Short mmCIF file of C-alpha atoms in Angstrom, two decimals:
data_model
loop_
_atom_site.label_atom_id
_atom_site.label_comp_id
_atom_site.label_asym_id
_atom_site.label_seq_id
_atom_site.Cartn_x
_atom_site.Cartn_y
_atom_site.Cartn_z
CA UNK A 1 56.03 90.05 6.65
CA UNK A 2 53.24 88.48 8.72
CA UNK A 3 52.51 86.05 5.71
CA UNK A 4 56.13 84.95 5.63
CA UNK A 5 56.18 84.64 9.29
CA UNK A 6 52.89 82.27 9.06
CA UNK A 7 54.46 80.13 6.65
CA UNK A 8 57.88 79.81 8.98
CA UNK A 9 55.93 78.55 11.71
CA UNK A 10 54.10 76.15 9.95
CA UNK A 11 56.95 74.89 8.10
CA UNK A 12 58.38 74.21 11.45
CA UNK A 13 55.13 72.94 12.96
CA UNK A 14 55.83 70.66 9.76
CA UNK A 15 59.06 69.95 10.75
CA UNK A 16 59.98 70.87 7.10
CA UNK A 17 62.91 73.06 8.13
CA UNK A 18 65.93 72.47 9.91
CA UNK A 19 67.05 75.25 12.50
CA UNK A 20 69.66 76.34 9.34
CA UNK A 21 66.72 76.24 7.31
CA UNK A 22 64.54 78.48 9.62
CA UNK A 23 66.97 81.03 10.67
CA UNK A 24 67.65 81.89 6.86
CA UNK A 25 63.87 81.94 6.19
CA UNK A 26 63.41 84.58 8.76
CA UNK A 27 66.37 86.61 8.05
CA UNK A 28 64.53 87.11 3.94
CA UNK A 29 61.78 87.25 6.10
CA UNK A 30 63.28 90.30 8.03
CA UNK A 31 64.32 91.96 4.93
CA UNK A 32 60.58 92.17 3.26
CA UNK A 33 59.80 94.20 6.36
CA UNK A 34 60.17 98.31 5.48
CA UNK A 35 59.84 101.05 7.32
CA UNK A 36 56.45 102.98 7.38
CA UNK A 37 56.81 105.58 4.69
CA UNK A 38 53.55 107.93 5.83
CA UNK A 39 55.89 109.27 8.27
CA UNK A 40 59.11 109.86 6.41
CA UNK A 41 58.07 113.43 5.12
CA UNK A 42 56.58 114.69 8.95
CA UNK A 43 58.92 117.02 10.52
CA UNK A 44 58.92 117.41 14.19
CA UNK A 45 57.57 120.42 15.71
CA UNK A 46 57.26 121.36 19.35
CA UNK A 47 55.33 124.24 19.19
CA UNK A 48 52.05 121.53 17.91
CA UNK A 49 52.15 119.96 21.17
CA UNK A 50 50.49 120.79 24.69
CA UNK A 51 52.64 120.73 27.90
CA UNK A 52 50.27 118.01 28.94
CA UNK A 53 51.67 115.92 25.99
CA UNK A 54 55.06 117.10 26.68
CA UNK A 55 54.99 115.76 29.87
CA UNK A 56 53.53 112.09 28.59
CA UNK A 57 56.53 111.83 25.90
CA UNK A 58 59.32 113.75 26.97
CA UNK A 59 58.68 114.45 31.30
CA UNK A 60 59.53 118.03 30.94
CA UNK A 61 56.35 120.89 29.40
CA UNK A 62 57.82 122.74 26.82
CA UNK A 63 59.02 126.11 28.30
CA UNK A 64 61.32 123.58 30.61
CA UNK A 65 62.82 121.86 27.42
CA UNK A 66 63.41 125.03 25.95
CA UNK A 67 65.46 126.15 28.83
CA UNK A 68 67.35 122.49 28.76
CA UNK A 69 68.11 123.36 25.19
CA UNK A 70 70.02 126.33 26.81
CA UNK A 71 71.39 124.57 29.62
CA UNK A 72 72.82 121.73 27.62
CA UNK A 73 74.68 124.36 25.10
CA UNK A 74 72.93 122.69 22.28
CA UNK A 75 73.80 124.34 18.62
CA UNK A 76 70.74 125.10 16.45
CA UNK A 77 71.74 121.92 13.96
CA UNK A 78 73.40 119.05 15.70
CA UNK A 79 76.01 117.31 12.89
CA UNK A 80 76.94 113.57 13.23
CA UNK A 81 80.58 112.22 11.81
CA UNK A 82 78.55 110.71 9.39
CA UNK A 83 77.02 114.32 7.94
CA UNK A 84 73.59 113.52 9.58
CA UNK A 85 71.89 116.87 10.71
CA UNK A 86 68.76 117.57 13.21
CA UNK A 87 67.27 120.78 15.04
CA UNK A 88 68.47 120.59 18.29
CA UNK A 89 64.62 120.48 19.36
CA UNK A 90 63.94 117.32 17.90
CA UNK A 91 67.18 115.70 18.79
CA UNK A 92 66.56 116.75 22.86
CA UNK A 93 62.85 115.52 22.53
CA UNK A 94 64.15 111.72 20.43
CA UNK A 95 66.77 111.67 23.82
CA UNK A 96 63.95 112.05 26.16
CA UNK A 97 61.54 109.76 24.12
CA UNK A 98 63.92 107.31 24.02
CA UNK A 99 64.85 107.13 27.71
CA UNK A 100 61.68 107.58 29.05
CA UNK A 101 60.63 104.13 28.88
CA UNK A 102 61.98 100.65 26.98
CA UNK A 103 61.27 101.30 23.04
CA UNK A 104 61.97 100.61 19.60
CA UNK A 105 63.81 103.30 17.29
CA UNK A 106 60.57 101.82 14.93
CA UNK A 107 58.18 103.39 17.25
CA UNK A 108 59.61 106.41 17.00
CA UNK A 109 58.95 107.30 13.44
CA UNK A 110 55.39 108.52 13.69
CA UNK A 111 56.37 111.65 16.54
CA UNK A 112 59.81 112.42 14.87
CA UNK A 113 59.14 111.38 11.48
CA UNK A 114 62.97 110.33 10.21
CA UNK A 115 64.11 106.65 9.13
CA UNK A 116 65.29 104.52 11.70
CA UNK A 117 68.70 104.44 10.59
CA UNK A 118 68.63 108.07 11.04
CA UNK A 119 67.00 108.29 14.82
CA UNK A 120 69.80 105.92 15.75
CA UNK A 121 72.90 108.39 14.58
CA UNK A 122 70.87 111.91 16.22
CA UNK A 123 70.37 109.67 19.57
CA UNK A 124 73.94 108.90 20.05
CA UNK A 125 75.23 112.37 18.45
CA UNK A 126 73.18 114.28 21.32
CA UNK A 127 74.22 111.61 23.65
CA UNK A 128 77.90 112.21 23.13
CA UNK A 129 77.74 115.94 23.14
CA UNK A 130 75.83 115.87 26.65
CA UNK A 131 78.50 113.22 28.05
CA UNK A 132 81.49 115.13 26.28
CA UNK A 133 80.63 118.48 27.78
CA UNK A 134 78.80 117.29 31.31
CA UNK A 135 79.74 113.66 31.92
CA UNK A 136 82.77 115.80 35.00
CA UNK A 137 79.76 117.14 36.44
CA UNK A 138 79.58 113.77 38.02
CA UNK A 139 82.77 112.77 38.13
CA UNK A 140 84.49 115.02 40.65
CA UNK A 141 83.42 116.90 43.76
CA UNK A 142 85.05 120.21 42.93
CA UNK A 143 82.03 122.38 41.73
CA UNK A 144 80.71 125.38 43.04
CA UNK A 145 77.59 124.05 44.69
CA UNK A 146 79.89 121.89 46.95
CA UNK A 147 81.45 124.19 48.66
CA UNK A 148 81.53 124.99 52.13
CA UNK A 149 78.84 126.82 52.98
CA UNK A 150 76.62 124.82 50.78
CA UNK A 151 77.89 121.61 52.57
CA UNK A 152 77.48 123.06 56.15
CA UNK A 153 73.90 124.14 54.53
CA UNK A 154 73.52 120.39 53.65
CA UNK A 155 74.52 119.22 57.22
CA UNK A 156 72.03 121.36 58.71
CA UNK A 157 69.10 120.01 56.46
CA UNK A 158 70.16 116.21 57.82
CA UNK A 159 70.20 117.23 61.29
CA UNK A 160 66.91 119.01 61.23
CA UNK A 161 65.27 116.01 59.87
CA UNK A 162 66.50 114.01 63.03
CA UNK A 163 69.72 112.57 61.84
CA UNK A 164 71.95 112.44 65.14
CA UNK A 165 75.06 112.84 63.59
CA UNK A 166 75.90 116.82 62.95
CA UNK A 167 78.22 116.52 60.25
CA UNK A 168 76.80 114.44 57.91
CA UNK A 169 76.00 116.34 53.99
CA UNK A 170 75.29 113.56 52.17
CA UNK A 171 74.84 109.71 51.55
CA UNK A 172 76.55 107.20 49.30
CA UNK A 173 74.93 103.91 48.35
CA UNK A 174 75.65 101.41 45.33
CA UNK A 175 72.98 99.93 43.06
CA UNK A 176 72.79 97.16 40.60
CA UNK A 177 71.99 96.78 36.51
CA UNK A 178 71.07 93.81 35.68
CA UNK A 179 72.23 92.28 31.71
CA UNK A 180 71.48 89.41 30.13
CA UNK A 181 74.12 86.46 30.89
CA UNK A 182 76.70 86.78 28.88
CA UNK A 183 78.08 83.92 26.82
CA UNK A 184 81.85 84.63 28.66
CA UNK A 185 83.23 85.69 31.71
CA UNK A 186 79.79 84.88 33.45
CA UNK A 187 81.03 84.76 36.86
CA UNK A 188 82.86 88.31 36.78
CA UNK A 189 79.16 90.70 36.46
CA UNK A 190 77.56 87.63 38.62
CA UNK A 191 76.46 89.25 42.05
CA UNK A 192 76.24 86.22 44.67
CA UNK A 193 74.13 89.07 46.64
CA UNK A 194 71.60 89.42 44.21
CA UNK A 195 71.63 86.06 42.29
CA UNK A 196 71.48 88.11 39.23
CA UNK A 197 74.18 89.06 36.34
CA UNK A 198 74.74 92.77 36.43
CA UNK A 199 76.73 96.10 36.60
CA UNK A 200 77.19 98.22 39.80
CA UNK A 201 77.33 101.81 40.30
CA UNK A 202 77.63 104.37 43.19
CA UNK A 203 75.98 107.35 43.67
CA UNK A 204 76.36 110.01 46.35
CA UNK A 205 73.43 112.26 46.84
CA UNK A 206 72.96 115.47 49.02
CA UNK A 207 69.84 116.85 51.14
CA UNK A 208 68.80 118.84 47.82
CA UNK A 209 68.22 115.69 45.88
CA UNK A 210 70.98 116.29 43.36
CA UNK A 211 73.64 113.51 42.95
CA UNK A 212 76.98 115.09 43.55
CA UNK A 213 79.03 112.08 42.30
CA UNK A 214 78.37 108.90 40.03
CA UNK A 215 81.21 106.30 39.70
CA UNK A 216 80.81 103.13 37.43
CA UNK A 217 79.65 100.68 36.10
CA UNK A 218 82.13 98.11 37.63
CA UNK A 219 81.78 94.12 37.38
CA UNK A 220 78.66 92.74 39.66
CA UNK A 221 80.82 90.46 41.08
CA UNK A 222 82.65 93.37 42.74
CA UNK A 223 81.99 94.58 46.58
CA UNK A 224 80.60 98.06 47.69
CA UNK A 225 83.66 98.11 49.46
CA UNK A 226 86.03 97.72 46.62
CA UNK A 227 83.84 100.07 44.04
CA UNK A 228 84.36 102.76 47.40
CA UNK A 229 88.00 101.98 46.51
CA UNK A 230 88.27 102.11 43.01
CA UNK A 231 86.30 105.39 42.75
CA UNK A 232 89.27 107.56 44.54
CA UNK A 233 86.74 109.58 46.30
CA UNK A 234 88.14 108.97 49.81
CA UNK A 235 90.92 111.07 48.79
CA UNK A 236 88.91 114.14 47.54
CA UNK A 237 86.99 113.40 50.94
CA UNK A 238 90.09 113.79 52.99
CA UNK A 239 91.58 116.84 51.28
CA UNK A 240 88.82 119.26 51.03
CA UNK A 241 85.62 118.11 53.16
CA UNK A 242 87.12 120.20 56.17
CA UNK A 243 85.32 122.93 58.82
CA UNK A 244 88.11 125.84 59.18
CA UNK A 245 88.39 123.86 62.65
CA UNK A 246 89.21 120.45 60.92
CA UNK A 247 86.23 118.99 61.82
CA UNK A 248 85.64 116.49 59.10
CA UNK A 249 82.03 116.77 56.76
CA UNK A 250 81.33 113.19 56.09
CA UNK A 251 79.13 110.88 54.21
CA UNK A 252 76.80 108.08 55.58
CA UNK A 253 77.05 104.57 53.87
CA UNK A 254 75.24 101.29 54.95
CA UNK A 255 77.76 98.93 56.46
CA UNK A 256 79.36 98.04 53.82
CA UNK A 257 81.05 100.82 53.35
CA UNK A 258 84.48 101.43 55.03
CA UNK A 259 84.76 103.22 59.21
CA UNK A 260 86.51 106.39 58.69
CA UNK A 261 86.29 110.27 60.01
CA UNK A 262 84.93 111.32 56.51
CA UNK A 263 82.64 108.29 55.94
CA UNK A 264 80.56 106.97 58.75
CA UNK A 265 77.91 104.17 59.20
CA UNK A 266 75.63 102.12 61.67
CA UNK A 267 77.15 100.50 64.54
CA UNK A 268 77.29 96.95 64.02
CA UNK A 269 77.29 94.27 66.50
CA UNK A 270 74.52 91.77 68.20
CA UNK A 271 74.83 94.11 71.57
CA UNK A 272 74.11 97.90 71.00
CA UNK A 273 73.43 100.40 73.31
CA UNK A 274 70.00 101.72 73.65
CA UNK A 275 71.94 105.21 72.10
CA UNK A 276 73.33 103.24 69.66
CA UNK A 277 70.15 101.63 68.56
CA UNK A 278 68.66 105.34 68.28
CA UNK A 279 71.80 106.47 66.18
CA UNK A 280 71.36 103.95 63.76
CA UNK A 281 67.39 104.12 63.34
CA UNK A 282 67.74 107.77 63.13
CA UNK A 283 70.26 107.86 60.54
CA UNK A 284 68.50 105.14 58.30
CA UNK A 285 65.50 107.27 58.67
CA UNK A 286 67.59 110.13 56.15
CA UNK A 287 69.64 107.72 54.44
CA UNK A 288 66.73 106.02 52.63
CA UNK A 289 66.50 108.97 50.22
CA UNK A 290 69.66 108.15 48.27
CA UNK A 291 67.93 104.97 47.70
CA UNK A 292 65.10 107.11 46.38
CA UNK A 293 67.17 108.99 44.00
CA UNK A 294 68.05 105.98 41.98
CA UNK A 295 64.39 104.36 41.77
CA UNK A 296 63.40 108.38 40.49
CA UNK A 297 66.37 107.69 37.53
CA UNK A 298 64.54 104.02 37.19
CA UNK A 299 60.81 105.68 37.19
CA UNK A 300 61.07 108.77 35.08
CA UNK A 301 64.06 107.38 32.55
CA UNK A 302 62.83 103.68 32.48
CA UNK A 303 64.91 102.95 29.56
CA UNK A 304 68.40 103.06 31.62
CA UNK A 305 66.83 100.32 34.17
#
């Protein structure tokens, strides 16, 4: 591979080749390029490693990964459409490899020891079972650890940290993924906000550090406003974020987000009160950390950044 490649850029140095010419050289080039084979009869094992090296490759030690195993309702041997089979071990630990930080499948082989073709199918077979069986976790607000005496528990936690506002269990925020530009329909993931092309989502995260909800991704061109809209949680907001007394449990949004009893946010305006001023700075003070729960998704799972 690396001779071919020399010879392609000196042809082209040359200007022996045409573009046609060079793009067909590379592609035989491409194909003279196998996969290591000193890996292809290493079967991954766990039980070799040290929780120290857990923690480098996968970010959980191994008694914790175990337990994930159990959490996640994993079978023993995971089965792809296409009749592809791995221990459910080594297909948690290739999912955690993988998102862990920006990689190649290729650099895989030597810690999981299977063909690249291979790594690809167990990735997205353990993806699919985790979204198939988990993806409502964060798509509705009906779970047990919502409910009313967890939220009033919530509430609590914000006020003792200083928050103002007494009612308050959690905070919603949107953030951006930037893609590549697209060859069409540039302008609909363009953000004007951030000058970059990309896909929104919105999170809402509560005192615990948990995000309750995840809605997305939408087109970058769209508003926080409108995402707020489209994700129909205003109504599941309204109907069961209640007090026995009707008092209303809201959320706390930057001011973007729309003014009602069940989702609040800073006073706006050139002229605010000095108790105003104090709401505001107080409240931003608590709000930060939903900020913080998407840069921890970005720092520990690099990959999905």
């Amino acid at each position: 591979m690396a001779e071919a490649e020399e010879l392609l850029y000196l042809a082209a140095a040359c200007e022996e080749l045409d573009e046609l010419e060079c793009a067909v050289v590379a592609v035989e080039a491409a194909k003279e390029s196998v996969e290591p084979t000193d890996y292809k009869d290493r079967r991954f094992d766990l039980t070799q490693l040290s929780n120290t090296e857990c923690c480098n490759y996968f970010r959980f030690n191994k008694a914790d990964i175990y337990r994930l195993e159990e959490a996640l309702r994993l079978p023993a041997r995971l089965v792809s459409p296409t009749r592809v089979t791995a221990d459910r071990t080594a297909a948690l630990c290739l999912l955690l490899r993988r998102l862990m930080y920006p990689n190649r499948l290729n650099d895989l082989l030597p810690l999981l020891g299977r063909s690249v073709s291979e790594l690809s199918i167990i990735f997205n077979c353990i993806l699919d079972h985790i979204h198939d069986n988990f993806g409502h976790l964060l798509g509705n607000l009906h779970q047990p650890w919502l409910s009313l005496e967890k939220l009033n528990t919530f509430a609590q936690a914000v006020a003792n940290k200083g928050a103002l506002h007494q009612n308050c269990w959690g905070f919603i925020d949107g953030t951006t993924m930037a893609i590549s530009k697209p060859k069409q329909h540039q302008k609909v993931v363009f953000s004007g906000h951030k000058r970059i092309h990309c896909l929104k989502f919105q999170g809402i995260m509560t005192p615990n550090g948990l995000f309750a909800h995840m809605f997305g991704p939408m087109e970058g061109r769209r508003h926080d406003a409108a995402m707020f809209h489209e994700s129909g949680i205003m109504t599941t907001l309204e109907e069961t974020m209640n007090r026995p007394d009707s008092t209303p449990l809201c959320l706390y949004g930057d001011p973007a987000y729309p003014l009602r009893p069940h989702e609040m946010k800073p006073f706006m305006g050139a002229r605010l009160t000095r108790e105003q001023e104090e709401f505001n700075k107080d409240m931003s003070s608590v709000r930060i950390s939903v900020e913080w729960g998407f840069g921890k998704i970005s720092n520990l799972f690099a990959f999905v950044d």
